[in-house]
Coordinates of C-alpha atoms in Angstrom, one line a residue:
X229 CA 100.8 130.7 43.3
X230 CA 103.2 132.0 46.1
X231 CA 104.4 136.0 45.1
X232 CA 107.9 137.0 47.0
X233 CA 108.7 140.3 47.8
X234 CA 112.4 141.0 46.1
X235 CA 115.1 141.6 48.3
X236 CA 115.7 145.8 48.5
X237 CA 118.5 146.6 46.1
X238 CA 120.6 149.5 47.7
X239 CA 122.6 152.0 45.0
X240 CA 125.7 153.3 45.1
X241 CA 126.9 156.4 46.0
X242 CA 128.1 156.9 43.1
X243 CA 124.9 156.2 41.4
X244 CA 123.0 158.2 43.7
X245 CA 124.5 161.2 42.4
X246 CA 124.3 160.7 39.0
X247 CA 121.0 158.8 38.7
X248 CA 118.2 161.5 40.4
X249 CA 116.6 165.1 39.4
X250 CA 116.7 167.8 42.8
X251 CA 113.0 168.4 43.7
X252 CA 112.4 172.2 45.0
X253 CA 110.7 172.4 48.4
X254 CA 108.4 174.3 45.9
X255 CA 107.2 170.9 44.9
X256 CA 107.1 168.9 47.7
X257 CA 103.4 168.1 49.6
X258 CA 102.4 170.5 52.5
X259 CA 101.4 166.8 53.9
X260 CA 102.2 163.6 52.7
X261 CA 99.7 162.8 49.6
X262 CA 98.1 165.8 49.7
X263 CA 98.4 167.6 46.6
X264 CA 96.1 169.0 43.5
X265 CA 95.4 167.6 40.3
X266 CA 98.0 169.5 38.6
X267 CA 100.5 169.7 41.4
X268 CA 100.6 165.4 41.2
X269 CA 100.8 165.6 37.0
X270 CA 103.9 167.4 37.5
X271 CA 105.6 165.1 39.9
X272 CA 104.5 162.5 37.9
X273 CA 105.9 164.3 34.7
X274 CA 109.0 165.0 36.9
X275 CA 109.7 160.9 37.6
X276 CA 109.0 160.4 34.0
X277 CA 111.8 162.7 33.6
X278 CA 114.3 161.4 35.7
X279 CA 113.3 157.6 34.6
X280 CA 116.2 157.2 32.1
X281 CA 118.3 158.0 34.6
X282 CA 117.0 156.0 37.5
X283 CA 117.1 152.8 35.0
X284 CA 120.8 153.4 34.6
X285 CA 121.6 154.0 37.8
X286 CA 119.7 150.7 38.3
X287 CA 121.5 148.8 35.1
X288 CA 118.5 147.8 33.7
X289 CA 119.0 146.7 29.8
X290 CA 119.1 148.9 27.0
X291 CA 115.1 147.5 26.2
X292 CA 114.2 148.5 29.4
X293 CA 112.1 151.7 30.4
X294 CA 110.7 153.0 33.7
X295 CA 107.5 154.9 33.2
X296 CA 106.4 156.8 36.6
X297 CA 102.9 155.3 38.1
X298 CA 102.9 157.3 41.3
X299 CA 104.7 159.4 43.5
X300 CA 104.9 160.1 47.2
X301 CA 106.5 163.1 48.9
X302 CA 106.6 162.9 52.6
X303 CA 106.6 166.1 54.9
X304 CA 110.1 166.4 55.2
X305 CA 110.7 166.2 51.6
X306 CA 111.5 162.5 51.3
X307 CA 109.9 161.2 47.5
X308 CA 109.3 157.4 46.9
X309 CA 108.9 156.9 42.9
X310 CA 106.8 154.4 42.1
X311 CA 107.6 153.1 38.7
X312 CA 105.9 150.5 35.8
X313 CA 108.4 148.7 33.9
X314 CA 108.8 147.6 30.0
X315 CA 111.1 145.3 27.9
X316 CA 111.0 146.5 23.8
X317 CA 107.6 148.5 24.4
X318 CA 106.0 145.4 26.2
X319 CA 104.5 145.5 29.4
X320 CA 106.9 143.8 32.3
X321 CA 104.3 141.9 34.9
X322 CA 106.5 141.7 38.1
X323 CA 108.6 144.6 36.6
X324 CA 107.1 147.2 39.0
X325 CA 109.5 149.1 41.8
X326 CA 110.0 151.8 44.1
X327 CA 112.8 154.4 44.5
X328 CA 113.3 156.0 47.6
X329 CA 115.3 158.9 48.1
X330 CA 116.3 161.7 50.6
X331 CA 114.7 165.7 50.3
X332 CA 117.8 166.2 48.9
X333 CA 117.6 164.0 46.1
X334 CA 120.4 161.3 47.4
X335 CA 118.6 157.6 46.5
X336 CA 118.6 156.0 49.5
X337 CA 116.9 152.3 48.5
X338 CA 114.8 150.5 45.9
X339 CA 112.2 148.0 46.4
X340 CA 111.7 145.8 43.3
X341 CA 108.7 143.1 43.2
X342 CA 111.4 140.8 41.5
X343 CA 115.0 141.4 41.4
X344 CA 115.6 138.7 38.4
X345 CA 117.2 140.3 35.2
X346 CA 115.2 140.6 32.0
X347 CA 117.1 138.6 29.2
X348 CA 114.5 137.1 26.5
X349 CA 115.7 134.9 23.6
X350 CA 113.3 136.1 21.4
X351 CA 110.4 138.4 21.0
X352 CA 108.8 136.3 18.5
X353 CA 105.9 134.5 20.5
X354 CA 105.6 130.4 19.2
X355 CA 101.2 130.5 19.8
X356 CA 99.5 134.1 17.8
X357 CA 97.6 136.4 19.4
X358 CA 94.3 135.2 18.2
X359 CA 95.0 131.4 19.5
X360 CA 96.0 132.8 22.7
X361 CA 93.1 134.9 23.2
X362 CA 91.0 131.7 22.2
X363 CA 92.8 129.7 25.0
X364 CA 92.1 132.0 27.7
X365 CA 88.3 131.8 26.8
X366 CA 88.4 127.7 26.7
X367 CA 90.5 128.5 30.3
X368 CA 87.4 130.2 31.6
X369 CA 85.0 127.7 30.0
X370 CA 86.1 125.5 32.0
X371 CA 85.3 127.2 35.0
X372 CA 81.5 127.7 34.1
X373 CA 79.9 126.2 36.8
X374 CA 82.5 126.2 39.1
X375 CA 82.9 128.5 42.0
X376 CA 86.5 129.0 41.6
X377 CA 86.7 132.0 44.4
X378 CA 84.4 130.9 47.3
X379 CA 83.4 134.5 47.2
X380 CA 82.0 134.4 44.2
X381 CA 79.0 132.5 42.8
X382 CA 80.2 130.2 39.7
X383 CA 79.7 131.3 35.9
X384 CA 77.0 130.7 33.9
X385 CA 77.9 132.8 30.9
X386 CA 81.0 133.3 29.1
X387 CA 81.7 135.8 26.4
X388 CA 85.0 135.3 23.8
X389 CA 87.6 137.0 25.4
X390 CA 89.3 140.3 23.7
X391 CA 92.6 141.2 22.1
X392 CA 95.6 139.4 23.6
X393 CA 98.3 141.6 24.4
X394 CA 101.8 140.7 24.4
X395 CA 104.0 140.7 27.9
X396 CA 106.6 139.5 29.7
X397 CA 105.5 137.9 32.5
X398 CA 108.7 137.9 35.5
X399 CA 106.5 137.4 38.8
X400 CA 107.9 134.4 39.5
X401 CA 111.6 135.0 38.7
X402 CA 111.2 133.4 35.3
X403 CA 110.8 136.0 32.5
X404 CA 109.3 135.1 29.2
X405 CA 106.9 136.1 26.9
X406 CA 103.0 135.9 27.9
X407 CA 99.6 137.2 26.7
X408 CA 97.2 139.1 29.1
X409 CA 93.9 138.7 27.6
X410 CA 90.5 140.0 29.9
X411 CA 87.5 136.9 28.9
X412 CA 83.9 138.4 29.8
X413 CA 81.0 136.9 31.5
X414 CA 78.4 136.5 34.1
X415 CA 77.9 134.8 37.3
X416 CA 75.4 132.9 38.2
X417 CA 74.0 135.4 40.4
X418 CA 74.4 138.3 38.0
X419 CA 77.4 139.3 38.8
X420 CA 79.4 140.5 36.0
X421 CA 82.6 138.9 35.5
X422 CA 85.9 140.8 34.1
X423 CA 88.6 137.5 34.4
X424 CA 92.9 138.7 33.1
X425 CA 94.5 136.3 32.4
X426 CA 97.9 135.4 31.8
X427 CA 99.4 132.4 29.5
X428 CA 102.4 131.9 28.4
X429 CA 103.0 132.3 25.0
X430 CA 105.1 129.2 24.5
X431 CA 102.7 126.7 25.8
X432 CA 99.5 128.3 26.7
X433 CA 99.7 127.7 30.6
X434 CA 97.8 129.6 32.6
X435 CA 100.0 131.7 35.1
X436 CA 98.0 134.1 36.7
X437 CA 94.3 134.6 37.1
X438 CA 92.4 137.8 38.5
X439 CA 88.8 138.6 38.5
X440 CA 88.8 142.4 38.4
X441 CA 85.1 143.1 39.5
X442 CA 85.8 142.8 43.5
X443 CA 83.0 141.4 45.1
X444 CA 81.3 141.2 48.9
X445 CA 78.7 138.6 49.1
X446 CA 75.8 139.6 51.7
X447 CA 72.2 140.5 52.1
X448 CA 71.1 143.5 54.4
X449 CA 68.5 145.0 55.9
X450 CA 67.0 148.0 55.2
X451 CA 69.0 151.4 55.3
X452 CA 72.1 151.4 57.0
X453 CA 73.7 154.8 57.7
X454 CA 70.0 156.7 59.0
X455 CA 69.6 160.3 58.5
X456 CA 73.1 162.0 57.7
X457 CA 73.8 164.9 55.6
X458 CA 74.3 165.1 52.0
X459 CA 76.3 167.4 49.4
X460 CA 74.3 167.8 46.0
X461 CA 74.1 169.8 42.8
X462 CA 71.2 172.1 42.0
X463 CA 70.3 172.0 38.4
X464 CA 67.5 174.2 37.5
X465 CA 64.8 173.0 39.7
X466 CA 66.1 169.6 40.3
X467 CA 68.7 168.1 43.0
X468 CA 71.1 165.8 42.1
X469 CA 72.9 163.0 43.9
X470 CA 76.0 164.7 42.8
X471 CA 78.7 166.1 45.3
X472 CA 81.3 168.8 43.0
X473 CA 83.2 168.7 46.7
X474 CA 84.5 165.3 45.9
X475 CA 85.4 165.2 42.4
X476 CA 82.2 165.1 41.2
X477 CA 81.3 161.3 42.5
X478 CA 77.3 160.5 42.1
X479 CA 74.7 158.4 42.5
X480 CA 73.1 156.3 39.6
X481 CA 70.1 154.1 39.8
X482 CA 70.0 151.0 37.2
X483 CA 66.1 150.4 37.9
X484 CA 66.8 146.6 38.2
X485 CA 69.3 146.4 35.1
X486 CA 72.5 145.0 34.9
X487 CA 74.0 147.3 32.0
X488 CA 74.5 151.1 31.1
X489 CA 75.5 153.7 33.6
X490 CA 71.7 154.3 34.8
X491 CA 69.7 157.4 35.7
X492 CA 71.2 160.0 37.9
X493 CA 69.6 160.3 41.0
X494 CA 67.6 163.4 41.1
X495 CA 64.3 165.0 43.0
X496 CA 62.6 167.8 43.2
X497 CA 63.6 168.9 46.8
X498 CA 67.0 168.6 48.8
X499 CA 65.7 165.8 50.0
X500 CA 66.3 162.1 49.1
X501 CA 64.6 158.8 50.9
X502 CA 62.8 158.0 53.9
X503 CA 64.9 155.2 55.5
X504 CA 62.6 152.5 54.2
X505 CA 63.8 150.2 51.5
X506 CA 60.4 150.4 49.7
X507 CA 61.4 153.6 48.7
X508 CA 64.3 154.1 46.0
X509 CA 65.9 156.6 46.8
X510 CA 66.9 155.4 50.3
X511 CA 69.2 152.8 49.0
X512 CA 70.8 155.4 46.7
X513 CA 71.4 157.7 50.0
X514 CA 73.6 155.2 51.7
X515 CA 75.8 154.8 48.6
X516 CA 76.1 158.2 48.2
X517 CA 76.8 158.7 51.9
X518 CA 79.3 155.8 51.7
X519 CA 81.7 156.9 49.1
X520 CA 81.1 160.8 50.8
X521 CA 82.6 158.6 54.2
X522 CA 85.1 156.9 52.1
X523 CA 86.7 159.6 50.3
X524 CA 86.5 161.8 53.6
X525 CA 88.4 159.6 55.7
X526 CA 91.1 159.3 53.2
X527 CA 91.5 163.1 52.3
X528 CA 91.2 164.1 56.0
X529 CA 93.0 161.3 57.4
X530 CA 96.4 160.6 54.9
X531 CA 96.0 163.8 53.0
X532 CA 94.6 161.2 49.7
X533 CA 92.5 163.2 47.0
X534 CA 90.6 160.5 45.9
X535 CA 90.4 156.8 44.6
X536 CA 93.5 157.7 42.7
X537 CA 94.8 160.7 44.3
X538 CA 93.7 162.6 41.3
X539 CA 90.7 164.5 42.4
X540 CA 88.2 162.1 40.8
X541 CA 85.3 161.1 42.0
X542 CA 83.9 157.9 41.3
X543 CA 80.3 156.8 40.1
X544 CA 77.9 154.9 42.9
X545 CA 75.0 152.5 41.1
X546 CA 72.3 150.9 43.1
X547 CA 69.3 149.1 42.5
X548 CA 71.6 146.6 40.0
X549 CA 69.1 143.4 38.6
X550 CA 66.9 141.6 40.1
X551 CA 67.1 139.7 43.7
X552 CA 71.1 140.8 43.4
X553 CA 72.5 139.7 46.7
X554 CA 76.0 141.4 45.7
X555 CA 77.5 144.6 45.5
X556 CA 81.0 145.0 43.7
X557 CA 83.7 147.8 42.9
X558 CA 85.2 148.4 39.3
X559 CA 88.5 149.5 38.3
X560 CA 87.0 149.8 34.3
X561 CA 84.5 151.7 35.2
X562 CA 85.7 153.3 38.2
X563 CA 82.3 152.4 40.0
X564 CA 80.6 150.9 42.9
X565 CA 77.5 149.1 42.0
X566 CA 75.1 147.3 45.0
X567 CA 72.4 145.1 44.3
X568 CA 69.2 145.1 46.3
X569 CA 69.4 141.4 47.7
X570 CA 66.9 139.0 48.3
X571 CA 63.3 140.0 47.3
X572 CA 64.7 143.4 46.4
X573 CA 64.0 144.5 49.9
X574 CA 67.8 144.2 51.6
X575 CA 69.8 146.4 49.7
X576 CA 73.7 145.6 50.0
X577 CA 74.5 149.5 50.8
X578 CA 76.5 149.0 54.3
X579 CA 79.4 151.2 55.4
X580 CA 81.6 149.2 55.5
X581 CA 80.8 147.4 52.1
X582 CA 81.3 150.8 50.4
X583 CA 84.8 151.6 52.3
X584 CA 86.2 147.7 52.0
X585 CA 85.1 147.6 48.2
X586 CA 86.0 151.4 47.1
X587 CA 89.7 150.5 49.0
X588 CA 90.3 147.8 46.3
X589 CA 90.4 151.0 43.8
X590 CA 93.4 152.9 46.1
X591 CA 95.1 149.4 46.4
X592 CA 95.0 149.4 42.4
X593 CA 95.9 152.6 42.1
X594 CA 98.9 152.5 44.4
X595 CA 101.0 149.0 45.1
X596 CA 99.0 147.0 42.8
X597 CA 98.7 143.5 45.3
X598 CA 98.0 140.9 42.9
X599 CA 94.9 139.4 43.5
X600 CA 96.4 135.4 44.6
X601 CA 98.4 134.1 46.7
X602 CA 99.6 135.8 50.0
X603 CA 99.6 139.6 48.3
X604 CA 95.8 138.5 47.6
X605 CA 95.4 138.1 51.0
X606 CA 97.4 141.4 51.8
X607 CA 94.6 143.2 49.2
X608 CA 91.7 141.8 51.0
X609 CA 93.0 142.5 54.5
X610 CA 93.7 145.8 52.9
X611 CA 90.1 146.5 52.5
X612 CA 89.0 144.8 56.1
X613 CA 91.2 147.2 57.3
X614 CA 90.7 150.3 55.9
X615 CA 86.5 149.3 55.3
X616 CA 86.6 149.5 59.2
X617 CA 88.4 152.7 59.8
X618 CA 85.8 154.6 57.3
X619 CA 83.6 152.9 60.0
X620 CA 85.5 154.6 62.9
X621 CA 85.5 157.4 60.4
X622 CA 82.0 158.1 60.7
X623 CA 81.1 156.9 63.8
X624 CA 77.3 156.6 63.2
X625 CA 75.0 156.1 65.6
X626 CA 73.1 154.1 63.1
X627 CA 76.2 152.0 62.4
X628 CA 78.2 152.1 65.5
X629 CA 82.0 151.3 64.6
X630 CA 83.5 147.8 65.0
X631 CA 86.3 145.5 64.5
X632 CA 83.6 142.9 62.4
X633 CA 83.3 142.9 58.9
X634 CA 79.9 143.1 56.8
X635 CA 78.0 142.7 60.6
X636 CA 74.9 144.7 59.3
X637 CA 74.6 142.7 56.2
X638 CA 73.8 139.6 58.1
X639 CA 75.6 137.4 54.9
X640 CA 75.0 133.5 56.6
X641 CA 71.5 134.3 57.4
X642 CA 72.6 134.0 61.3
X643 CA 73.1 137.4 62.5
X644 CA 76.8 136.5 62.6
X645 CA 79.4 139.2 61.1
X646 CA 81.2 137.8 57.9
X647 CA 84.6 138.8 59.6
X648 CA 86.1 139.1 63.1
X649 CA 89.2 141.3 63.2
X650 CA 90.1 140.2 66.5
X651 CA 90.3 136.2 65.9
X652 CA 89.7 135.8 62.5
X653 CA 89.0 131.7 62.9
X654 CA 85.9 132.3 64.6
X655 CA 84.2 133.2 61.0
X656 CA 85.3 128.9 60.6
X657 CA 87.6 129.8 57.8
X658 CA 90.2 132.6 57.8
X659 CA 93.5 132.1 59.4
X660 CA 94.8 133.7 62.9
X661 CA 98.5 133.0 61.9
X662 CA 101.4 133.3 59.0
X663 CA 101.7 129.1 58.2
X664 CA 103.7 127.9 54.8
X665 CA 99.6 127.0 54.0
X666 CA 98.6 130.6 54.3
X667 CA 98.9 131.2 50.3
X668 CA 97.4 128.9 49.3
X669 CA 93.6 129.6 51.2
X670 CA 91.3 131.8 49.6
X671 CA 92.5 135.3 49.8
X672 CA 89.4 136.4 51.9
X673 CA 90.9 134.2 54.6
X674 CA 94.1 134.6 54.0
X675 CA 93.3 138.1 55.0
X676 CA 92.8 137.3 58.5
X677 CA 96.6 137.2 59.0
X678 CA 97.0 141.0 58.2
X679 CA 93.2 141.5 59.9
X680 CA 94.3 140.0 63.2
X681 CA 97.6 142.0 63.0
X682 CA 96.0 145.8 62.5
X683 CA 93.5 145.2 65.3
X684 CA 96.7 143.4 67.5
X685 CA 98.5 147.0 66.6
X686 CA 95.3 148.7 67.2
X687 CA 94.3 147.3 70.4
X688 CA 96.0 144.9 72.1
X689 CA 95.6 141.0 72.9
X690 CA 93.1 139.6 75.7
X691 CA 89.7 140.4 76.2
X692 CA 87.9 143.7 76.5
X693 CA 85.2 145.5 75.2
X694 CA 85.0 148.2 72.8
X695 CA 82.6 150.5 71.8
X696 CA 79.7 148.2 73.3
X697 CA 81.3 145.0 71.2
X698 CA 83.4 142.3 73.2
X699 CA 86.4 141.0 71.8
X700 CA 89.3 138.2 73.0
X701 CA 92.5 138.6 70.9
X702 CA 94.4 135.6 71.4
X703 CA 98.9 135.6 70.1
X704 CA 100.8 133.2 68.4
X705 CA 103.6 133.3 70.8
X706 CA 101.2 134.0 73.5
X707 CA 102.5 137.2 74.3
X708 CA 100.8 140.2 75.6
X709 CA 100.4 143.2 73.6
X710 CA 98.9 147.0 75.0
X711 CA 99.0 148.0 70.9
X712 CA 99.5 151.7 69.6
X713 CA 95.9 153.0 68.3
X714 CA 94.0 152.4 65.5
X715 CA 94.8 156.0 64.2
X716 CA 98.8 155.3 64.6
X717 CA 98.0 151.9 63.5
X718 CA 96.2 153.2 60.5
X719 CA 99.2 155.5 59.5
X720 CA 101.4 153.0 59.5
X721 CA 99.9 150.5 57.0
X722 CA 99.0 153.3 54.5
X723 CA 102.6 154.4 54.3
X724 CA 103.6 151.1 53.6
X725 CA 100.9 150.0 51.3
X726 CA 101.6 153.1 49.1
X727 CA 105.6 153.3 49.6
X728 CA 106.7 150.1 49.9
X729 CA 104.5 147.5 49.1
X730 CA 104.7 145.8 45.1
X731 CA 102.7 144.3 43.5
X732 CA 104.4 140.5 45.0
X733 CA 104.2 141.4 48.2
X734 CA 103.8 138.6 50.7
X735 CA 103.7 138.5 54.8
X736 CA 107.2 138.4 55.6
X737 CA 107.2 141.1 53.0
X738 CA 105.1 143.2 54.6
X739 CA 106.6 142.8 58.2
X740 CA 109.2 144.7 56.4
X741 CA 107.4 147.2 54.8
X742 CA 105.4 148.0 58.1
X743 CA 108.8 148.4 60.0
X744 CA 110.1 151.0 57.6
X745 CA 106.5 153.0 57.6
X746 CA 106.4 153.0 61.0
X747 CA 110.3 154.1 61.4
X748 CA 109.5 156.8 58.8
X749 CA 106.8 158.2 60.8
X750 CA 107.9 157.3 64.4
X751 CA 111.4 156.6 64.3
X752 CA 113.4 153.2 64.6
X753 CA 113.8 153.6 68.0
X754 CA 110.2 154.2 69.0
X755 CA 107.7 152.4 71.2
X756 CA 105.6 152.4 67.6
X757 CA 108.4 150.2 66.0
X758 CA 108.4 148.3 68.0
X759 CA 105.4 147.6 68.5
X760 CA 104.9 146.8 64.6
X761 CA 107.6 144.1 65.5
X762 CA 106.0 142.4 68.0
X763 CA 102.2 142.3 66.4
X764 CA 104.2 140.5 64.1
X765 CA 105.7 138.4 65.5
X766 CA 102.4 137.5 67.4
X767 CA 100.4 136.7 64.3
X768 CA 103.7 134.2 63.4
X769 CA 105.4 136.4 60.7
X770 CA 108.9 136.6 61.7

């Protein structure tokens, strides 16, 4: 199903006045993002207490409350207020916005992921809670031994599904009631499966689909990142695999099962693995190294303090089954798991795994990109895109830096990279352009669209080589692009994914979104603009 972004709603003068709380320059970031765990509760606490007043402002209904999700305060002062919604006490799917306004507290704009009113005839749903849970788990059913996701190996294994919870579901324009229920299971490759779904509570359809465990199919070879240093915690006479610099994030080894939280890595000396897979702790090195590379890159580069800006670090597993040729990321247990692939020799622990799969996690914790449709494709190209730059990030000599996706992890068996930023067809599948067909695709080629655009930003059209690689950029419109940078280039999508993106956010969308980052940060008369305009323009998205 197709998402469209909501046209921006502009307030009133009058309402700008009388809807917003002044922010002290006390309060504002010393950089965009950058803040402490405390310093981000009390923004938070601040939207939540301005929230009545921005849903008036906004003339949302009397059953209708804002509750703050996020907030950004740019370097000048500006704050974007990123807000859930609810009707009666339920959850609103679609409800989610953005309010924009000025250092000096003036409301400036509003980006909505759907501008259509909330008006229910009744809160009274016609199919219970229990039937509608027992739906979603015949809906899976009926999956088992179907590869629904090409990324994915099909089910094997389904559990009965949880509570349902009661929502209103308005991503498609259409409010009414719905049940979000999450149905458990397991793939046929071990994978576990996490599947929310929503029905509607009239009839039982099934309108939206996500599985939550975000997967990267591959097998590698051997240790990936090579000798690189490590920050860990001395306990007694034992080192741990545990870094107190960044949140506390560690390293857990499963020993080959696929349950529990594992054994924390730990050895007698400072000193873990030996680069060869036969020993355990090598495997265990590169994830720890990875989400290290990961959460450095977004601290030192946009100012971020973790996953979810909150100074938390997250939990690496490895060594997951038996033969797992998978490695996946978890919002529910805020984890990144790798399996240790074929034979148990090829360990799925590459760079850029780690940074594409860990970026799913900032994508959930900021715009929310449904996982379907063109914003599905946006979250995948999300994590191309940022997977890469922790790649730049690094700039290992072990793992020189690249425009290709998964290219250590050899996933087709060929020695051929699972993605090419530069002309995203040649992988067979993924899409160059923006066509009407786009959303339909499989949202790990529908990605190619925003992957051809960041490296057209980045780097220009035409052929060249970089870094040792060779690459031939081809336009839509065959025009000829010089781009901006991958650094400028960089800046520009993370403003928009965590300022203006929404949870519906499509291509046409996002052009929009990327214009207004890239005036915020480089003016709307700047050679930067414009040159967000034209990428565009040259990957079709007009």
């Amino acid at each position: 199903m197709k998402r469209k972004l909501a046209a921006v709603a502009v307030l009133s003068a009058t309402a700008l006045l009388t809807g917003v709380v002044q922010v002290s320059a006390a309060q504002a970031d010393p950089t965009p993002h950058a803040r402490t765990a405390q310093q981000r509760a009390d923004l938070i606490a601040l939207a939540n207490g301005q929230a009545g007043k921005v849903a008036h402002a906004l003339a949302l209904g009397g059953q209708e409350q804002l509750v703050a999700k996020d907030v950004v305060v740019d370097a000048d002062g500006s704050r974007h207020f990123r807000y859930e919604r609810t009707f009666a006490g339920l959850p609103v799917l679609g409800g989610d916005l953005v309010v924009h306004q000025k250092a000096d507290g003036s409301t400036t704009a509003v980006d909505k992921a759907v501008g259509a009113q909330l008006a229910l005839p009744s809160l009274t749903p016609p199919i219970p809670a229990d039937k509608a849970a027992a739906q979603a788990t015949g809906a899976v059913q009926s999956t088992v031994g179907i590869t629904v996701d090409e990324d994915e190996s099909p089910l094997t294994e389904v559990h009965q599904a949880g509570k349902a919870e009661l929502v209103v579901w308005a991503t498609d324009g259409n409010p009414r009631l719905a049940y979000r229920t999450t149905v458990e299971g397991l793939r046929a490759d071990g994978t576990p499966s996490s599947q929310l779904l929503v029905t509607d509570a009239a009839t039982g359809q099934v309108l939206s689909t996500h599985e939550q465990v975000q997967t990267a199919s591959g097998t590698g070879k051997g240790v990936f990142v090579g000798s690189v240093p490590l920050t860990t915690t001395q306990s007694g006479t034992s080192y741990q695999l545990k870094d107190a610099t960044r949140g506390g994030q560690s390293t857990f080894t499963l020993k080959n099962k696929t349950s529990g939280s594992g054994t924390l890595v730990a050895n007698s000396t400072d000193s873990f693995g030996n680069g060869l897979v036969s020993n355990p702790e090598s495997a265990a090195v590169d994830a720890q190294y990875g989400a290290a590379a990961t959460w450095d890159f977004y601290k030192n580069t946009f100012g971020r303090n973790g996953i979810k800006n909150d100074g938390v670090g997250a939990t690496s597993r490895v060594h997951y089954g038996s033969n797992y040729v998978n490695a996946f990321w978890s919002d529910s247990c805020f984890c990144m798991t790798y399996g240790d692939g074929a034979s148990n020799t090829h360990p799925l622990t590459a760079l850029d795994v780690a940074g594409h799969e860990m970026t799913h996690g900032v994508t959930s914790a900021t715009a929310g990109l449904n996982y379907s449709g063109e914003s599905g494709g946006l979250n995948e190209g999300t994590s191309d895109i940022f997977g890469t730059m922790v790649e730049w990030y690094a700039n290992l000599a072990a793992d020189k830096p690249d425009y290709l996706i998964g290219e250590q992890i050899n996933i087709n068996g060929d020695g051929k990279p699972l993605r090419y930023m530069d002309q995203p067809s040649k992988d067979g599948k993924s899409a160059d352009y923006w066509s009407s067909s786009v959303g339909s695709l499989d949202v790990h080629y529908s990605s190619g669209v925003a992957n051809h655009f960041f490296y057209l930003l980045a780097e220009g059209s035409g052929a060249k080589t970089i870094n040792g690689v060779s690459y031939n950029s081809p336009t839509y419109n065959g025009s000829t692009l010089a781009g901006i940078g991958r650094d400028k280039a960089a800046q520009i999508w993370y403003k928009a994914l965590t300022t203006y993106f929404t949870s519906t956010t499509n291509y046409a969308g996002a052009r929009t979104a990327t214009l207004k980052a890239a005036s915020d940060l480089y003016g709307a008369s700047s050679a930067e603009y414009n040159a967000v305009a034209a990428t565009w323009s040259a990957v079709n998205v007009n």
